[in-house]
Short mmCIF file of C-alpha atoms in Angstrom, two decimals:
data_model
loop_
_atom_site.label_atom_id
_atom_site.label_comp_id
_atom_site.label_asym_id
_atom_site.label_seq_id
_atom_site.Cartn_x
_atom_site.Cartn_y
_atom_site.Cartn_z
CA MET O 190 43.96 -33.05 -7.86
CA GLY O 191 41.70 -35.54 -6.13
CA LYS O 192 41.77 -39.24 -6.89
CA PRO O 193 38.63 -41.34 -7.30
CA ALA O 194 37.60 -43.38 -4.28
CA GLY O 195 38.62 -46.69 -5.85
CA TYR O 196 42.24 -45.55 -6.19
CA TRP O 197 42.70 -44.95 -2.47
CA VAL O 198 40.68 -48.01 -1.44
CA ASN O 199 42.98 -50.20 -3.53
CA LYS O 200 46.00 -48.51 -1.93
CA ILE O 201 44.71 -49.39 1.53
CA ARG O 202 43.51 -52.87 0.75
CA THR O 203 46.79 -53.92 -0.85
CA SER O 204 48.41 -53.36 2.54
CA PHE O 205 46.42 -56.27 3.95
CA LYS O 206 45.83 -58.59 1.03
CA GLY O 207 48.15 -61.43 0.25
CA GLY O 208 49.44 -61.97 -3.25
CA SER O 209 48.48 -64.78 -5.60
CA SER O 210 50.92 -66.80 -7.66
CA SER O 211 50.67 -68.43 -11.07
CA SER O 212 52.66 -71.23 -12.59
CA LYS O 213 53.88 -71.64 -16.13
CA SER O 214 54.14 -74.96 -17.91
CA SER O 215 55.25 -75.98 -21.36
CA GLU O 216 54.59 -79.04 -23.48
CA ASP O 217 57.38 -80.67 -25.47
CA GLY O 218 57.14 -82.94 -28.47
CA SER O 219 54.38 -83.48 -30.96
CA ALA O 220 51.20 -85.54 -30.63
CA SER O 221 47.94 -86.16 -32.36
CA GLY O 222 45.08 -83.66 -32.25
CA SER O 223 43.15 -85.67 -29.68
CA ARG O 224 46.14 -85.92 -27.32
CA LYS O 225 46.75 -82.14 -27.55
CA SER O 226 43.10 -81.47 -26.73
CA ASP O 227 43.23 -83.78 -23.71
CA SER O 228 46.44 -82.17 -22.48
CA LYS O 229 44.91 -78.70 -22.82
CA HIS O 230 41.84 -79.82 -20.86
CA ARG O 231 43.98 -81.13 -17.98
CA LYS O 232 46.03 -77.94 -18.00
CA ASN O 233 42.89 -75.81 -17.71
CA GLN O 234 41.73 -77.92 -14.79
CA ARG O 235 45.03 -77.42 -12.99
CA THR O 236 44.86 -73.66 -13.64
CA GLU O 237 41.31 -73.42 -12.25
CA GLU O 238 42.32 -75.40 -9.15
CA GLY O 239 45.34 -73.15 -8.64
CA ASN O 240 43.23 -70.01 -8.91
CA LYS O 241 40.71 -71.39 -6.41
CA ASN O 242 43.49 -72.21 -3.94
CA ALA O 243 44.98 -68.73 -4.33
CA GLU O 244 41.59 -67.07 -3.77
CA ALA O 245 41.00 -69.25 -0.70
CA GLY O 246 44.40 -68.22 0.67
CA VAL O 247 43.65 -64.53 0.21
CA ALA O 248 40.21 -64.88 1.85
CA GLN O 249 41.77 -66.69 4.80
CA ALA O 250 44.44 -64.01 5.19
CA GLU O 251 41.80 -61.23 5.17
CA SER O 252 39.40 -62.94 7.56
CA GLY O 253 39.18 -61.37 10.99
CA ARG O 254 41.01 -58.11 10.24
CA LYS O 255 40.22 -55.57 12.94
CA VAL O 256 39.45 -52.00 11.93
CA MET O 257 39.76 -49.70 14.95
CA VAL O 258 38.09 -46.30 14.77
CA VAL O 259 38.70 -43.72 17.50
CA VAL O 260 35.32 -42.21 18.39
CA ASP O 261 33.84 -39.51 20.60
CA THR O 262 30.87 -37.15 20.32
CA THR O 263 32.40 -34.80 17.71
CA SER O 264 31.41 -34.49 14.05
CA GLN O 265 35.02 -35.27 13.05
CA SER O 266 34.73 -38.65 14.71
CA LYS O 267 31.46 -39.47 12.93
CA ASN O 268 32.90 -38.37 9.57
CA ALA O 269 35.91 -40.64 10.03
CA LEU O 270 33.65 -43.57 10.89
CA GLN O 271 31.46 -42.95 7.84
CA TRP O 272 34.56 -42.89 5.65
CA ALA O 273 35.81 -46.15 7.16
CA LEU O 274 32.45 -47.87 6.63
CA THR O 275 32.32 -46.76 3.01
CA HIS O 276 35.94 -47.10 1.90
CA CYS O 277 37.76 -49.38 4.31
CA VAL O 278 35.63 -51.95 6.15
CA GLN O 279 34.94 -55.22 4.34
CA ASP O 280 32.44 -57.94 5.22
CA GLU O 281 35.18 -60.18 6.66
CA ASP O 282 36.39 -57.47 9.07
CA ASN O 283 35.58 -56.62 12.68
CA ILE O 284 35.04 -53.06 13.90
CA THR O 285 36.28 -51.76 17.24
CA LEU O 286 35.03 -48.34 18.31
CA LEU O 287 37.64 -47.00 20.73
CA HIS O 288 36.59 -44.22 23.10
CA VAL O 289 39.40 -42.82 25.25
CA THR O 290 38.57 -40.68 28.29
CA LYS O 291 40.82 -38.87 30.73
CA THR O 292 40.82 -39.83 34.39
CA PRO O 293 38.93 -36.99 36.10
CA ILE O 294 40.42 -34.78 38.79
CA GLY O 295 38.37 -32.86 41.34
CA GLN O 296 34.58 -33.04 41.27
CA GLY O 297 34.46 -35.73 38.57
CA ALA O 298 36.54 -38.04 40.74
CA ASP O 299 33.51 -38.66 42.98
CA GLU O 300 31.92 -40.72 40.18
CA THR O 301 33.00 -44.37 40.06
CA GLN O 302 34.90 -45.71 37.07
CA ARG O 303 32.06 -48.10 36.34
CA GLU O 304 29.61 -45.21 36.17
CA ARG O 305 31.95 -43.26 33.89
CA ASN O 306 32.39 -46.23 31.57
CA SER O 307 28.63 -46.76 31.40
CA ARG O 308 28.11 -43.11 30.48
CA ALA O 309 30.88 -43.28 27.88
CA HIS O 310 29.25 -46.34 26.25
CA GLU O 311 25.93 -44.47 26.06
CA GLN O 312 27.60 -41.49 24.38
CA VAL O 313 29.09 -43.52 21.51
CA HIS O 314 26.37 -46.16 21.20
CA PRO O 315 24.66 -44.26 18.32
CA LEU O 316 27.87 -44.81 16.34
CA LYS O 317 27.60 -48.55 16.94
CA ASN O 318 24.04 -48.38 15.63
CA LEU O 319 25.39 -46.64 12.52
CA CYS O 320 27.87 -49.48 11.97
CA GLN O 321 25.14 -52.10 12.31
CA LEU O 322 22.98 -50.18 9.84
CA LYS O 323 25.72 -49.76 7.23
CA LYS O 324 27.50 -53.10 7.80
CA PRO O 325 24.96 -55.51 9.35
CA ASN O 326 27.20 -58.54 8.74
CA VAL O 327 30.24 -57.04 10.47
CA LYS O 328 30.77 -57.51 14.21
CA THR O 329 31.06 -54.19 16.06
CA GLU O 330 32.20 -53.64 19.64
CA ILE O 331 32.78 -50.60 21.85
CA VAL O 332 35.94 -50.36 23.93
CA VAL O 333 36.27 -47.61 26.55
CA VAL O 334 39.70 -46.80 27.95
CA GLU O 335 40.23 -44.40 30.82
CA THR O 336 43.73 -43.04 31.17
CA ALA O 337 45.73 -40.47 33.08
CA GLU O 338 48.33 -40.45 30.29
CA GLU O 339 48.26 -38.64 26.97
CA LYS O 340 45.41 -39.83 24.76
CA GLY O 341 47.69 -40.53 21.83
CA LYS O 342 49.79 -42.94 23.83
CA ALA O 343 46.69 -44.70 25.18
CA ILE O 344 45.28 -45.10 21.66
CA VAL O 345 48.50 -46.59 20.30
CA GLU O 346 48.81 -48.99 23.23
CA GLU O 347 45.20 -50.15 22.86
CA SER O 348 45.57 -50.65 19.10
CA LYS O 349 48.54 -52.93 19.82
CA LYS O 350 46.64 -54.76 22.54
CA GLN O 351 43.64 -55.30 20.26
CA GLU O 352 45.94 -56.25 17.34
CA ALA O 353 44.26 -53.76 15.05
CA GLY O 354 44.97 -54.04 11.34
CA VAL O 355 44.17 -50.39 10.65
CA LEU O 356 43.55 -47.37 12.89
CA VAL O 357 41.22 -44.58 11.75
CA LEU O 358 40.99 -41.17 13.45
CA GLY O 359 38.98 -38.04 12.76
CA GLN O 360 40.90 -34.82 12.24
CA ARG O 361 39.90 -31.21 12.71
CA LYS O 362 40.65 -28.49 10.21
CA ARG O 363 43.95 -26.89 11.08
CA THR O 364 43.84 -23.15 11.64
CA SER O 365 46.83 -20.94 10.87
CA LYS O 366 47.45 -20.45 14.58
CA TRP O 367 47.34 -24.21 15.20
CA ARG O 368 49.85 -24.86 12.38
CA VAL O 369 52.28 -22.35 13.89
CA ILE O 370 51.98 -23.97 17.34
CA TRP O 371 52.34 -27.46 15.86
CA LYS O 372 55.54 -26.52 13.96
CA TRP O 373 56.95 -24.93 17.12
CA ARG O 374 56.16 -28.01 19.21
CA THR O 375 57.73 -30.27 16.58
CA LYS O 376 60.95 -28.25 16.43
CA ALA O 377 61.07 -28.20 20.23
CA GLY O 378 60.82 -31.99 20.28
CA MET O 379 57.46 -31.87 22.05
CA GLY O 380 55.59 -33.69 19.27
CA GLY O 381 52.30 -32.75 17.64
CA GLY O 382 48.75 -33.55 18.63
CA VAL O 383 46.98 -36.86 19.28
CA VAL O 384 46.46 -37.65 15.58
CA GLU O 385 50.08 -36.96 14.65
CA TYR O 386 51.33 -39.09 17.54
CA CYS O 387 49.18 -42.04 16.46
CA ILE O 388 50.22 -41.78 12.82
CA HIS O 389 53.93 -41.87 13.62
CA ASN O 390 53.88 -44.37 16.50
CA SER O 391 51.23 -46.93 15.59
CA ASP O 392 52.41 -50.39 14.52
CA CYS O 393 49.49 -50.71 12.09
CA MET O 394 48.46 -48.32 9.34
CA ALA O 395 47.02 -45.18 10.95
CA ILE O 396 44.75 -42.99 8.83
CA ALA O 397 43.58 -39.50 9.73
CA VAL O 398 40.37 -38.44 7.98
CA ARG O 399 38.94 -34.96 7.57
CA LYS O 400 35.80 -34.26 5.57
CA LYS O 401 35.95 -31.27 3.26
CA SER O 402 32.99 -28.92 3.21
CA ASN O 403 30.33 -28.87 0.50
CA ASN O 404 30.74 -32.58 -0.35
CA GLY O 405 34.30 -31.95 -1.47
CA GLY O 406 35.43 -35.42 -0.46
CA TYR O 407 37.98 -36.21 2.24
CA LEU O 408 41.52 -35.25 3.12
CA ILE O 409 43.51 -38.33 4.13
CA THR O 410 46.75 -38.26 6.09
CA THR O 411 49.01 -41.24 6.77
CA LYS O 412 52.69 -41.65 7.53
CA ARG O 413 53.41 -41.41 3.78
CA HIS O 414 50.65 -39.09 2.59
CA LYS O 415 49.63 -35.70 3.96
CA ASP O 416 46.24 -34.17 3.15
CA PHE O 417 45.69 -36.58 0.26
CA TRP O 418 42.49 -35.46 -1.43
CA LEU O 419 40.04 -38.33 -1.92
CA LEU O 420 36.88 -37.63 -3.85
CA ALA O 421 33.76 -38.99 -2.11
#
């Protein structure tokens, strides 16, 4: 059964928020009515000041959190970004759109890396526009990484380099054939796909997002939850 959006959002946010503390005090002895009233007034002032300090501490801890979303030109990538903007990104956060490309071999090698990076930025720039539309107060940047290694490894390394607080990836619907291949690769010690590698090797919380058809919400996968159904 699916959980309402607020349930999962609170689950995620508690991973980054600091806790607040409260103090208990007791009054001994007896006094006149006026002295009790004055003591109660001072106590309320101290409580209000403590709450303000706790809230300030939480706000300071949350400030500057980096939400990294792996993007490309697929619908899965856009769906994951839309989920992050709605359920994950807060006004104090920064968004990094990470686009990983493979180093070309053969004909593509004639193009310079600068030209390839420029083309890659153009491909994902509409997603940056989407971020600025949905979250105008949140800073958004595009990072393009070209690698000859496996994409999963490059994503994990870049998330560490950028000190990301959370990593969001789009996920395709698994076909029966894909599930059989994935289980075989896992048993053979070859590992799964890019998303599975990032979930199990990232230092920060990695979240795989797949949108269900017909507005059926999202399926969320983390290291602790697999295909967790989140109502939109």
